[in-house]
Amino acid sequence: MDKLRITGQRVLQGVVQASGAKNAALPLMAAALLTAERVHLHNAPQLMDVRTLAKLLRSLGVRVEQEGGDIHLDAAAVNHFEASYDLVKTMRASILVLGPLLARFGQARVSLPGGCAIGARPVDQHIKGLQALGAQIEVEHGYIVARVSTPSGRLRGARITTDMVTVTGTENLMMAAALAEGETLIDNAAREPEIIDLANLLRGMGAQISGDGSSQIRIQGVQSLQGVEHRIIPDRIEVGTFLCAALATRGDITVQGAEPTHQDALLDKLREAGAHIDTGADWIRLRADALPGGRPRAVSVRTTEYPGFATDMQAQFMAVNCLADGAARMTETIFENRFMHVQELVRLGAQIDIDGHTCVVRGVPQLSGANVMATDLRASAGLVVAGLAAEGQTQIDRIYHLDRGYDAMEVKLRELGADIERIKTSPGG
Ligand code: EPZ
């Protein structure tokens, strides 16, 4: 398993290019199942989760070609409707094929994703919503077995209120409803930019959708959907990760190809911590080369659904608080076990106490490099931020977690002046 070796305390400076959003690319790729015509995606990130979904789609009979940032999909010849456990267990977002398969083919057999490091991650809301749209769904032998049993063979529109805000749940239901008979109202819908990006793609395919970005999404089903060409929005979490790294190293970076309006909550907290931030139409500049006393201020954070502070930024911002002048409370309200980076940060000299869903982070003047282990995607990003700021060498093990959700992170960080290299080890090493 590859490792990252970082020699810390290099000030990050310069310009870096944001990649397309992983959490937009995945539903957009799944949406290609809704049409027999070709779908072309641009600005796609080159990372493991996208490759995994491409593999799953190919197993269903979809032709998928990725050339750099372009992905071409052709679901004309789909003849298989099962997403197997060995693929789904490696990436929970595989559940996103369920809605489209049901909507277009009237059947699907998708492995239950199972839990992951950060929580149980059930999909009961996906199932409840699809049942409301007329699907017959059984769960047996670890698989969701679904079929459309309406007289017309099509799903039918319904009013659906999800028990909690669910991002991929909202996305699955949007895609299913796009081809259903009649109108669907999804209430308590997720409001993330990735939801709007999916709605824009679906509208480009001929879907009739409104209210995306609010908690009420209305969809008027249509008979069929056409092919489309679409550019994927920037990855607000990758951008936020670089901004946290620049603040932690007292640097001065500009992220190009960003969408500042997608990350107001984070930018507010970074400013509160002392960073100086300028934004333009497609760029964000963070300067932290004149922090009072050379340290960020401690800033408390409570993760909530968009547009609140993103749970996917909690670990990276915690790394900044580890160096802050003062103490901060950080509360994780979305997932039940998303503090696995804490013990690894403590190995780097951080002072953090966990009390249920809240951590108290007491900043220290300096972290010291050590060997640490990645446990999940964003935890590993938090460890990278901390390692870049720590004195001496930090080695991060199991960085396949990082490779799932970041496109050439160490290459981009090196371009900003970081002393970071990937240590390739033999498989299973
Ligand atoms: C999406 O996951 C993202 N993944 C996650 O990003 C992100 O952390 C999460 O949304 C929250 O913003 C993708 O978009 C591919 P949820 P998702 O359904 O859709 C509970 C990353 O790092 N829930 O919004 O799986 C669930 O357990 C990843 O890129 C149910 O109980 O998250 C959680 O507590 C990690 N039943 C909460 O809702 C359901 O049927 C929010 O989950 C669905 C969800």
CSV table of C-alpha atoms and ligand atoms in Angstrom, one decimal:
chain,number,residue,atom,x,y,z
A,1,MET,CA,0.0,0.0,0.0
A,2,ASP,CA,1.4,3.4,-1.0
A,3,LYS,CA,2.5,5.9,1.6
A,4,LEU,CA,2.9,9.7,1.5
A,5,ARG,CA,6.1,11.1,3.0
A,6,ILE,CA,5.9,14.8,3.9
A,7,THR,CA,8.7,17.1,5.3
A,8,GLY,CA,6.6,19.8,6.9
A,9,GLN,CA,6.9,23.6,7.4
A,10,ARG,CA,7.2,24.5,3.7
A,11,VAL,CA,5.1,27.6,3.1
A,12,LEU,CA,2.6,26.8,0.3
A,13,GLN,CA,2.6,29.5,-2.4
A,14,GLY,CA,1.5,29.9,-5.9
A,15,VAL,CA,-1.4,28.8,-8.1
A,16,VAL,CA,-3.2,25.4,-8.3
A,17,GLN,CA,-6.0,24.2,-10.5
A,18,ALA,CA,-9.1,22.7,-9.0
A,19,SER,CA,-10.4,19.4,-10.4
A,20,GLY,CA,-14.0,18.6,-11.1
A,21,ALA,CA,-16.2,17.5,-8.2
A,22,LYS,CA,-16.1,13.8,-7.3
A,23,ASN,CA,-19.5,14.0,-5.7
A,24,ALA,CA,-21.0,15.5,-8.8
A,25,ALA,CA,-19.2,13.2,-11.3
A,26,LEU,CA,-20.6,10.1,-9.7
A,27,PRO,CA,-24.3,10.9,-9.9
A,28,LEU,CA,-23.8,12.4,-13.4
A,29,MET,CA,-22.2,9.2,-14.6
A,30,ALA,CA,-25.1,7.1,-13.1
A,31,ALA,CA,-27.6,9.4,-14.9
A,32,ALA,CA,-26.3,8.2,-18.3
A,33,LEU,CA,-28.2,5.0,-17.6
A,34,LEU,CA,-31.4,7.1,-18.1
A,35,THR,CA,-31.0,7.4,-21.9
A,36,ALA,CA,-30.0,5.3,-24.9
A,37,GLU,CA,-28.1,8.3,-26.3
A,38,ARG,CA,-24.5,9.4,-25.6
A,39,VAL,CA,-23.6,11.5,-22.5
A,40,HIS,CA,-20.4,13.5,-22.6
A,41,LEU,CA,-19.0,14.8,-19.3
A,42,HIS,CA,-16.1,17.4,-19.2
A,43,ASN,CA,-13.9,18.5,-16.3
A,44,ALA,CA,-14.1,15.0,-14.7
A,45,PRO,CA,-11.6,14.3,-11.9
A,46,GLN,CA,-9.2,11.4,-12.4
A,47,LEU,CA,-9.5,9.5,-9.2
A,48,MET,CA,-10.3,6.0,-7.9
A,49,ASP,CA,-14.1,6.4,-7.2
A,50,VAL,CA,-14.7,7.6,-10.8
A,51,ARG,CA,-12.8,4.6,-12.1
A,52,THR,CA,-14.7,2.3,-9.8
A,53,LEU,CA,-18.1,3.6,-11.0
A,54,ALA,CA,-16.9,3.3,-14.6
A,55,LYS,CA,-16.1,-0.4,-13.9
A,56,LEU,CA,-19.6,-0.9,-12.4
A,57,LEU,CA,-21.3,0.8,-15.3
A,58,ARG,CA,-19.3,-1.3,-17.8
A,59,SER,CA,-20.5,-4.5,-15.9
A,60,LEU,CA,-24.1,-3.4,-16.7
A,61,GLY,CA,-23.3,-3.0,-20.4
A,62,VAL,CA,-22.6,0.7,-20.5
A,63,ARG,CA,-19.7,1.8,-22.8
A,64,VAL,CA,-17.5,4.2,-20.8
A,65,GLU,CA,-14.4,5.9,-22.0
A,66,GLN,CA,-12.4,8.4,-19.9
A,67,GLU,CA,-9.8,10.5,-21.8
A,68,GLY,CA,-8.2,12.9,-19.3
A,69,GLY,CA,-11.1,15.1,-17.9
A,70,ASP,CA,-13.6,13.8,-20.5
A,71,ILE,CA,-15.9,10.9,-19.9
A,72,HIS,CA,-18.1,9.5,-22.7
A,73,LEU,CA,-20.9,7.2,-21.7
A,74,ASP,CA,-23.3,5.1,-23.9
A,75,ALA,CA,-26.0,3.1,-22.2
A,76,ALA,CA,-27.8,2.0,-25.4
A,77,ALA,CA,-26.8,-1.6,-24.9
A,78,VAL,CA,-27.4,-2.1,-21.2
A,79,ASN,CA,-28.4,-5.7,-20.7
A,80,HIS,CA,-27.5,-6.4,-17.1
A,81,PHE,CA,-29.1,-5.0,-14.0
A,82,GLU,CA,-27.1,-6.2,-11.1
A,83,ALA,CA,-24.5,-4.2,-9.2
A,84,SER,CA,-22.5,-6.9,-7.5
A,85,TYR,CA,-21.2,-6.8,-3.9
A,86,ASP,CA,-17.6,-7.0,-4.8
A,87,LEU,CA,-17.9,-3.7,-6.7
A,88,VAL,CA,-20.4,-1.9,-4.4
A,89,LYS,CA,-18.5,-2.8,-1.2
A,90,THR,CA,-15.6,-0.7,-2.5
A,91,MET,CA,-17.7,2.4,-3.1
A,92,ARG,CA,-21.1,3.1,-1.5
A,93,ALA,CA,-22.0,5.7,-4.1
A,94,SER,CA,-22.7,2.6,-6.4
A,95,ILE,CA,-26.2,2.8,-4.9
A,96,LEU,CA,-26.7,5.7,-7.4
A,97,VAL,CA,-27.4,3.1,-10.2
A,98,LEU,CA,-30.5,1.9,-8.4
A,99,GLY,CA,-32.8,4.8,-9.3
A,100,PRO,CA,-31.8,5.0,-13.0
A,101,LEU,CA,-32.0,1.3,-13.6
A,102,LEU,CA,-35.5,1.1,-12.1
A,103,ALA,CA,-36.6,4.2,-14.0
A,104,ARG,CA,-35.4,3.1,-17.5
A,105,PHE,CA,-35.5,-0.8,-17.2
A,106,GLY,CA,-38.0,-1.5,-14.5
A,107,GLN,CA,-35.6,-3.7,-12.6
A,108,ALA,CA,-32.4,-3.6,-10.5
A,109,ARG,CA,-30.5,-5.9,-8.1
A,110,VAL,CA,-28.0,-3.8,-6.2
A,111,SER,CA,-25.9,-5.0,-3.3
A,112,LEU,CA,-26.5,-3.2,0.0
A,113,PRO,CA,-23.5,-0.9,0.3
A,114,GLY,CA,-22.8,-2.0,3.9
A,115,GLY,CA,-21.3,0.4,6.4
A,116,CYS,CA,-18.0,2.2,6.1
A,117,ALA,CA,-15.5,3.7,8.6
A,118,ILE,CA,-17.4,6.8,9.2
A,119,GLY,CA,-20.8,5.2,10.0
A,120,ALA,CA,-23.5,2.7,9.3
A,121,ARG,CA,-24.6,4.7,6.2
A,122,PRO,CA,-28.0,3.0,5.7
A,123,VAL,CA,-29.9,3.5,2.4
A,124,ASP,CA,-33.4,3.1,3.9
A,125,GLN,CA,-34.5,6.5,2.5
A,126,HIS,CA,-33.5,5.5,-1.0
A,127,ILE,CA,-35.7,2.4,-0.7
A,128,LYS,CA,-38.6,4.3,1.0
A,129,GLY,CA,-38.6,6.9,-1.8
A,130,LEU,CA,-38.4,4.4,-4.6
A,131,GLN,CA,-41.2,2.4,-3.0
A,132,ALA,CA,-43.3,5.6,-3.0
A,133,LEU,CA,-42.6,5.9,-6.7
A,134,GLY,CA,-44.1,2.4,-7.2
A,135,ALA,CA,-41.2,0.1,-7.0
A,136,GLN,CA,-41.5,-3.3,-5.3
A,137,ILE,CA,-38.4,-3.7,-3.2
A,138,GLU,CA,-37.2,-6.7,-1.2
A,139,VAL,CA,-33.9,-6.9,0.6
A,140,GLU,CA,-32.5,-10.5,0.5
A,141,HIS,CA,-29.1,-12.1,0.8
A,142,GLY,CA,-27.5,-8.6,1.1
A,143,TYR,CA,-29.1,-7.3,-2.1
A,144,ILE,CA,-31.8,-4.8,-2.8
A,145,VAL,CA,-34.0,-6.6,-5.3
A,146,ALA,CA,-36.3,-4.0,-7.0
A,147,ARG,CA,-38.8,-4.1,-9.8
A,148,VAL,CA,-41.5,-1.8,-11.1
A,149,SER,CA,-44.9,-3.5,-10.8
A,150,THR,CA,-47.2,-0.7,-12.1
A,151,PRO,CA,-49.5,-1.6,-15.0
A,152,SER,CA,-47.6,0.8,-17.3
A,153,GLY,CA,-44.3,-0.7,-16.2
A,154,ARG,CA,-43.1,2.9,-15.4
A,155,LEU,CA,-42.6,4.4,-12.0
A,156,ARG,CA,-45.3,6.9,-11.0
A,157,GLY,CA,-44.8,10.4,-9.5
A,158,ALA,CA,-45.4,10.8,-5.7
A,159,ARG,CA,-44.9,13.2,-2.9
A,160,ILE,CA,-41.8,12.0,-0.9
A,161,THR,CA,-40.5,13.5,2.4
A,162,THR,CA,-37.2,12.0,3.5
A,163,ASP,CA,-36.7,11.4,7.2
A,164,MET,CA,-33.4,13.3,7.0
A,165,VAL,CA,-31.5,15.2,4.4
A,166,THR,CA,-29.7,12.7,2.2
A,167,VAL,CA,-27.5,13.8,-0.7
A,168,THR,CA,-27.3,10.5,-2.7
A,169,GLY,CA,-30.9,9.7,-1.6
A,170,THR,CA,-32.1,12.9,-3.2
A,171,GLU,CA,-30.1,12.2,-6.3
A,172,ASN,CA,-31.4,8.7,-6.7
A,173,LEU,CA,-35.0,9.9,-6.3
A,174,MET,CA,-34.5,12.8,-8.8
A,175,MET,CA,-33.2,10.4,-11.4
A,176,ALA,CA,-36.0,7.9,-10.8
A,177,ALA,CA,-38.7,10.6,-10.9
A,178,ALA,CA,-37.3,12.1,-14.2
A,179,LEU,CA,-38.9,9.2,-16.2
A,180,ALA,CA,-41.8,8.5,-13.9
A,181,GLU,CA,-45.4,9.1,-14.9
A,182,GLY,CA,-46.7,12.3,-13.4
A,183,GLU,CA,-45.3,14.8,-10.9
A,184,THR,CA,-42.9,14.0,-8.0
A,185,LEU,CA,-42.3,16.3,-5.1
A,186,ILE,CA,-39.2,15.6,-3.0
A,187,ASP,CA,-39.4,17.4,0.3
A,188,ASN,CA,-36.6,17.8,2.8
A,189,ALA,CA,-34.3,17.5,-0.3
A,190,ALA,CA,-30.5,18.0,-0.1
A,191,ARG,CA,-29.4,21.5,-1.3
A,192,GLU,CA,-25.7,20.8,-2.3
A,193,PRO,CA,-24.2,22.3,-5.4
A,194,GLU,CA,-23.9,18.7,-6.7
A,195,ILE,CA,-27.7,18.3,-6.6
A,196,ILE,CA,-28.0,21.4,-8.8
A,197,ASP,CA,-25.3,20.1,-11.1
A,198,LEU,CA,-27.3,16.8,-11.5
A,199,ALA,CA,-30.5,18.8,-12.1
A,200,ASN,CA,-28.8,20.8,-14.8
A,201,LEU,CA,-27.6,17.7,-16.5
A,202,LEU,CA,-31.1,16.1,-16.3
A,203,ARG,CA,-32.7,19.3,-17.7
A,204,GLY,CA,-30.1,19.1,-20.5
A,205,MET,CA,-31.4,15.6,-21.2
A,206,GLY,CA,-35.0,16.9,-21.4
A,207,ALA,CA,-36.1,16.4,-17.8
A,208,GLN,CA,-38.5,18.9,-16.2
A,209,ILE,CA,-37.1,19.8,-12.8
A,210,SER,CA,-37.5,22.8,-10.6
A,211,GLY,CA,-36.6,23.8,-7.0
A,212,ASP,CA,-33.2,22.1,-7.0
A,213,GLY,CA,-31.0,23.9,-4.5
A,214,SER,CA,-34.0,24.4,-2.2
A,215,SER,CA,-35.5,21.7,0.1
A,216,GLN,CA,-38.4,21.1,-2.3
A,217,ILE,CA,-37.6,19.7,-5.7
A,218,ARG,CA,-40.5,19.2,-8.2
A,219,ILE,CA,-40.1,16.8,-11.1
A,220,GLN,CA,-42.6,16.3,-14.0
A,221,GLY,CA,-41.7,12.9,-15.4
A,222,VAL,CA,-41.2,12.5,-19.2
A,223,GLN,CA,-41.3,9.5,-21.5
A,224,SER,CA,-37.7,9.5,-22.4
A,225,LEU,CA,-34.5,11.4,-22.0
A,226,GLN,CA,-31.9,12.5,-24.6
A,227,GLY,CA,-28.1,12.6,-24.7
A,228,VAL,CA,-26.3,15.6,-23.4
A,229,GLU,CA,-22.9,17.3,-23.1
A,230,HIS,CA,-22.1,18.8,-19.6
A,231,ARG,CA,-19.2,20.3,-17.7
A,232,ILE,CA,-18.8,19.1,-14.1
A,233,ILE,CA,-18.7,21.8,-11.4
A,234,PRO,CA,-15.4,22.3,-9.4
A,235,ASP,CA,-14.7,20.1,-6.3
A,236,ARG,CA,-15.5,22.4,-3.4
A,237,ILE,CA,-14.0,19.9,-0.9
A,238,GLU,CA,-10.7,19.6,-2.8
A,239,VAL,CA,-10.6,23.4,-3.0
A,240,GLY,CA,-11.3,23.7,0.7
A,241,THR,CA,-8.6,21.2,1.5
A,242,PHE,CA,-6.0,23.3,-0.4
A,243,LEU,CA,-7.2,26.4,1.4
A,244,CYS,CA,-6.8,24.7,4.8
A,245,ALA,CA,-3.3,23.6,3.8
A,246,ALA,CA,-2.3,27.2,2.9
A,247,LEU,CA,-3.7,28.5,6.2
A,248,ALA,CA,-1.9,25.8,8.2
A,249,THR,CA,1.4,26.6,6.5
A,250,ARG,CA,1.0,30.4,6.6
A,251,GLY,CA,1.1,30.5,2.8
A,252,ASP,CA,-0.4,32.4,0.0
A,253,ILE,CA,-2.2,30.4,-2.7
A,254,THR,CA,-4.7,31.0,-5.5
A,255,VAL,CA,-7.0,28.1,-6.5
A,256,GLN,CA,-8.2,28.5,-10.1
A,257,GLY,CA,-11.2,26.8,-11.6
A,258,ALA,CA,-13.0,27.1,-8.3
A,259,GLU,CA,-16.6,28.3,-7.6
A,260,PRO,CA,-16.4,30.6,-4.6
A,261,THR,CA,-20.2,30.7,-4.2
A,262,HIS,CA,-20.2,27.0,-3.3
A,263,GLN,CA,-18.2,27.4,-0.2
A,264,ASP,CA,-19.4,30.4,1.8
A,265,ALA,CA,-19.5,28.6,5.1
A,266,LEU,CA,-15.9,27.5,4.8
A,267,LEU,CA,-14.6,30.9,3.6
A,268,ASP,CA,-16.4,32.6,6.6
A,269,LYS,CA,-14.6,30.2,9.0
A,270,LEU,CA,-11.2,30.7,7.3
A,271,ARG,CA,-11.6,34.4,7.6
A,272,GLU,CA,-12.6,34.1,11.2
A,273,ALA,CA,-9.4,32.1,11.7
A,274,GLY,CA,-7.4,35.1,10.4
A,275,ALA,CA,-6.9,34.2,6.7
A,276,HIS,CA,-7.2,37.0,4.1
A,277,ILE,CA,-9.4,35.8,1.3
A,278,ASP,CA,-10.1,37.3,-2.1
A,279,THR,CA,-12.4,35.7,-4.7
A,280,GLY,CA,-13.2,36.2,-8.4
A,281,ALA,CA,-15.6,34.5,-10.8
A,282,ASP,CA,-13.6,31.3,-10.9
A,283,TRP,CA,-10.7,31.7,-8.3
A,284,ILE,CA,-10.1,32.0,-4.6
A,285,ARG,CA,-6.9,33.4,-3.1
A,286,LEU,CA,-6.0,32.8,0.5
A,287,ARG,CA,-3.2,34.7,2.2
A,288,ALA,CA,-2.0,33.7,5.7
A,289,ASP,CA,1.4,35.2,5.6
A,290,ALA,CA,0.6,37.8,8.2
A,291,LEU,CA,-1.4,35.9,10.9
A,292,PRO,CA,-1.3,37.7,14.3
A,293,GLY,CA,1.5,35.9,16.2
A,294,GLY,CA,1.9,33.7,13.2
A,295,ARG,CA,-0.9,31.4,14.2
A,296,PRO,CA,-4.5,31.0,13.1
A,297,ARG,CA,-7.2,31.9,15.6
A,298,ALA,CA,-9.2,29.0,17.1
A,299,VAL,CA,-12.6,28.8,15.4
A,300,SER,CA,-15.5,26.5,16.6
A,301,VAL,CA,-17.4,24.6,13.9
A,302,ARG,CA,-20.6,22.6,13.8
A,303,THR,CA,-21.1,20.5,10.6
A,304,THR,CA,-24.6,20.6,9.1
A,305,GLU,CA,-26.2,20.0,5.7
A,306,TYR,CA,-25.4,22.4,2.9
A,307,PRO,CA,-25.2,25.4,2.9
A,308,GLY,CA,-23.8,24.9,6.4
A,309,PHE,CA,-20.2,23.9,7.2
A,310,ALA,CA,-19.6,20.6,5.2
A,311,THR,CA,-18.9,17.4,7.2
A,312,ASP,CA,-16.4,16.6,4.4
A,313,MET,CA,-14.3,19.6,5.6
A,314,GLN,CA,-14.3,18.8,9.3
A,315,ALA,CA,-11.0,16.8,9.5
A,316,GLN,CA,-9.1,19.3,7.3
A,317,PHE,CA,-10.3,22.3,9.4
A,318,MET,CA,-9.6,20.4,12.6
A,319,ALA,CA,-5.9,20.2,11.5
A,320,VAL,CA,-5.9,24.0,11.3
A,321,ASN,CA,-7.5,24.3,14.8
A,322,CYS,CA,-4.7,22.0,16.1
A,323,LEU,CA,-2.2,24.9,15.4
A,324,ALA,CA,-4.5,27.7,16.5
A,325,ASP,CA,-4.0,30.2,19.3
A,326,GLY,CA,-6.9,29.1,21.6
A,327,ALA,CA,-9.4,26.3,22.0
A,328,ALA,CA,-12.2,25.4,19.6
A,329,ARG,CA,-15.2,23.1,19.8
A,330,MET,CA,-15.9,21.0,16.7
A,331,THR,CA,-19.3,19.2,16.5
A,332,GLU,CA,-20.0,16.5,13.9
A,333,THR,CA,-23.8,16.2,13.3
A,334,ILE,CA,-24.0,14.2,10.1
A,335,PHE,CA,-22.0,11.0,10.7
A,336,GLU,CA,-21.8,9.0,13.9
A,337,ASN,CA,-18.1,8.1,13.7
A,338,ARG,CA,-16.2,10.8,11.9
A,339,PHE,CA,-13.4,11.5,14.4
A,340,MET,CA,-11.0,8.7,13.5
A,341,HIS,CA,-8.4,11.3,12.4
A,342,VAL,CA,-8.3,12.6,16.0
A,343,GLN,CA,-6.0,9.9,17.4
A,344,GLU,CA,-3.7,10.2,14.4
A,345,LEU,CA,-3.6,14.0,14.9
A,346,VAL,CA,-2.7,13.4,18.6
A,347,ARG,CA,0.2,11.4,17.4
A,348,LEU,CA,1.4,14.6,15.6
A,349,GLY,CA,1.2,16.4,19.0
A,350,ALA,CA,-2.3,17.8,18.8
A,351,GLN,CA,-4.3,18.3,22.0
A,352,ILE,CA,-7.8,17.0,21.3
A,353,ASP,CA,-10.5,15.6,23.6
A,354,ILE,CA,-13.5,13.8,22.2
A,355,ASP,CA,-16.8,14.1,24.0
A,356,GLY,CA,-19.4,12.2,22.0
A,357,HIS,CA,-20.1,14.1,18.8
A,358,THR,CA,-18.0,17.1,19.9
A,359,CYS,CA,-14.2,17.6,20.1
A,360,VAL,CA,-12.4,20.3,22.0
A,361,VAL,CA,-9.2,21.2,20.1
A,362,ARG,CA,-6.6,23.1,22.1
A,363,GLY,CA,-4.1,24.6,19.7
A,364,VAL,CA,-0.4,24.1,20.1
A,365,PRO,CA,2.4,26.3,18.7
A,366,GLN,CA,3.8,23.5,16.6
A,367,LEU,CA,3.0,19.9,15.6
A,368,SER,CA,5.7,17.3,15.2
A,369,GLY,CA,6.0,14.9,12.4
A,370,ALA,CA,5.3,11.2,13.0
A,371,ASN,CA,4.0,8.0,11.2
A,372,VAL,CA,0.2,8.1,11.0
A,373,MET,CA,-2.4,6.0,9.3
A,374,ALA,CA,-5.3,7.1,7.0
A,375,THR,CA,-8.6,5.6,8.0
A,376,ASP,CA,-11.1,7.2,5.5
A,377,LEU,CA,-11.0,9.7,2.7
A,378,ARG,CA,-11.3,13.0,4.5
A,379,ALA,CA,-9.5,11.9,7.6
A,380,SER,CA,-6.5,11.3,5.4
A,381,ALA,CA,-6.9,14.8,3.9
A,382,GLY,CA,-6.8,16.2,7.4
A,383,LEU,CA,-3.6,14.3,8.1
A,384,VAL,CA,-2.0,15.7,5.0
A,385,VAL,CA,-2.8,19.3,6.1
A,386,ALA,CA,-1.4,18.6,9.6
A,387,GLY,CA,1.7,16.9,8.1
A,388,LEU,CA,2.4,19.9,5.8
A,389,ALA,CA,2.5,22.1,8.9
A,390,ALA,CA,4.3,19.8,11.3
A,391,GLU,CA,8.0,20.1,12.1
A,392,GLY,CA,10.0,17.2,10.6
A,393,GLN,CA,8.8,14.2,8.7
A,394,THR,CA,5.3,12.7,8.6
A,395,GLN,CA,4.6,9.4,6.9
A,396,ILE,CA,0.9,8.7,6.1
A,397,ASP,CA,0.1,5.0,5.5
A,398,ARG,CA,-2.9,3.5,3.6
A,399,ILE,CA,-3.3,6.5,1.3
A,400,TYR,CA,-5.5,4.5,-1.0
A,401,HIS,CA,-8.2,6.3,1.0
A,402,LEU,CA,-6.9,9.6,-0.3
A,403,ASP,CA,-6.7,8.3,-3.9
A,404,ARG,CA,-10.4,7.6,-3.8
A,405,GLY,CA,-11.3,11.2,-3.6
A,406,TYR,CA,-8.4,13.4,-4.7
A,407,ASP,CA,-6.9,13.9,-8.2
A,408,ALA,CA,-3.1,13.8,-7.9
A,409,MET,CA,-3.1,15.6,-4.6
A,410,GLU,CA,0.7,15.3,-3.9
A,411,VAL,CA,1.5,16.5,-7.4
A,412,LYS,CA,-0.6,19.7,-6.9
A,413,LEU,CA,0.9,20.2,-3.4
A,414,ARG,CA,4.4,19.9,-4.8
A,415,GLU,CA,3.5,22.6,-7.3
A,416,LEU,CA,2.7,24.8,-4.4
A,417,GLY,CA,6.1,24.2,-2.8
A,418,ALA,CA,5.3,21.3,-0.4
A,419,ASP,CA,8.0,18.7,0.2
A,420,ILE,CA,5.8,15.6,-0.4
A,421,GLU,CA,6.4,12.4,-2.2
A,422,ARG,CA,4.5,9.1,-2.8
A,423,ILE,CA,6.3,6.0,-1.6
A,424,LYS,CA,5.2,3.1,-3.7
A,425,THR,CA,5.2,-0.2,-1.9
A,426,SER,CA,4.6,-3.7,-3.3
A,427,PRO,CA,0.9,-4.8,-3.2
A,428,GLY,CA,0.0,-5.8,0.3
A,429,GLY,CA,3.3,-4.3,1.5
B,1,EPZ,C1,-22.8,12.2,0.4
B,1,EPZ,O1,-22.9,10.9,1.0
B,1,EPZ,C2,-21.3,12.4,0.0
B,1,EPZ,N1,-21.0,11.3,-1.0
B,1,EPZ,C3,-20.5,12.3,1.2
B,1,EPZ,O2,-19.1,12.5,0.8
B,1,EPZ,C4,-20.9,13.3,2.2
B,1,EPZ,O3,-20.1,13.2,3.4
B,1,EPZ,C5,-22.4,13.2,2.6
B,1,EPZ,O4,-23.1,13.2,1.3
B,1,EPZ,C6,-22.9,14.3,3.5
B,1,EPZ,O5,-22.7,15.5,2.9
B,1,EPZ,C7,-21.4,11.5,-2.3
B,1,EPZ,O6,-22.0,12.4,-2.6
B,1,EPZ,C8,-20.9,10.4,-3.2
B,1,EPZ,P1,-26.2,11.2,3.1
B,1,EPZ,P2,-24.3,10.2,1.3
B,1,EPZ,O7,-27.1,10.2,2.5
B,1,EPZ,O8,-25.3,10.6,0.3
B,1,EPZ,C9,-28.0,9.2,7.0
B,1,EPZ,C10,-16.8,12.1,0.7
B,1,EPZ,O9,-16.0,12.2,1.5
B,1,EPZ,N2,-28.8,8.4,6.0
B,1,EPZ,O10,-26.4,12.7,2.8
B,1,EPZ,O11,-24.1,8.8,1.5
B,1,EPZ,C11,-26.5,8.8,6.8
B,1,EPZ,O12,-26.2,7.7,7.6
B,1,EPZ,C12,-18.1,11.5,1.0
B,1,EPZ,O13,-16.7,12.5,-0.5
B,1,EPZ,C13,-29.7,7.5,6.5
B,1,EPZ,O14,-29.9,7.2,7.7
B,1,EPZ,O15,-24.7,10.9,2.7
B,1,EPZ,C14,-25.9,10.1,7.4
B,1,EPZ,O16,-25.9,10.1,8.8
B,1,EPZ,C15,-18.1,10.9,2.4
B,1,EPZ,N3,-30.5,6.7,5.6
B,1,EPZ,C16,-26.9,11.2,6.9
B,1,EPZ,O17,-28.1,10.5,6.6
B,1,EPZ,C17,-30.4,7.0,4.2
B,1,EPZ,O18,-31.1,6.3,3.4
B,1,EPZ,C18,-26.4,11.9,5.6
B,1,EPZ,O19,-26.1,11.0,4.7
B,1,EPZ,C19,-29.5,7.9,3.7
B,1,EPZ,C20,-28.7,8.6,4.6
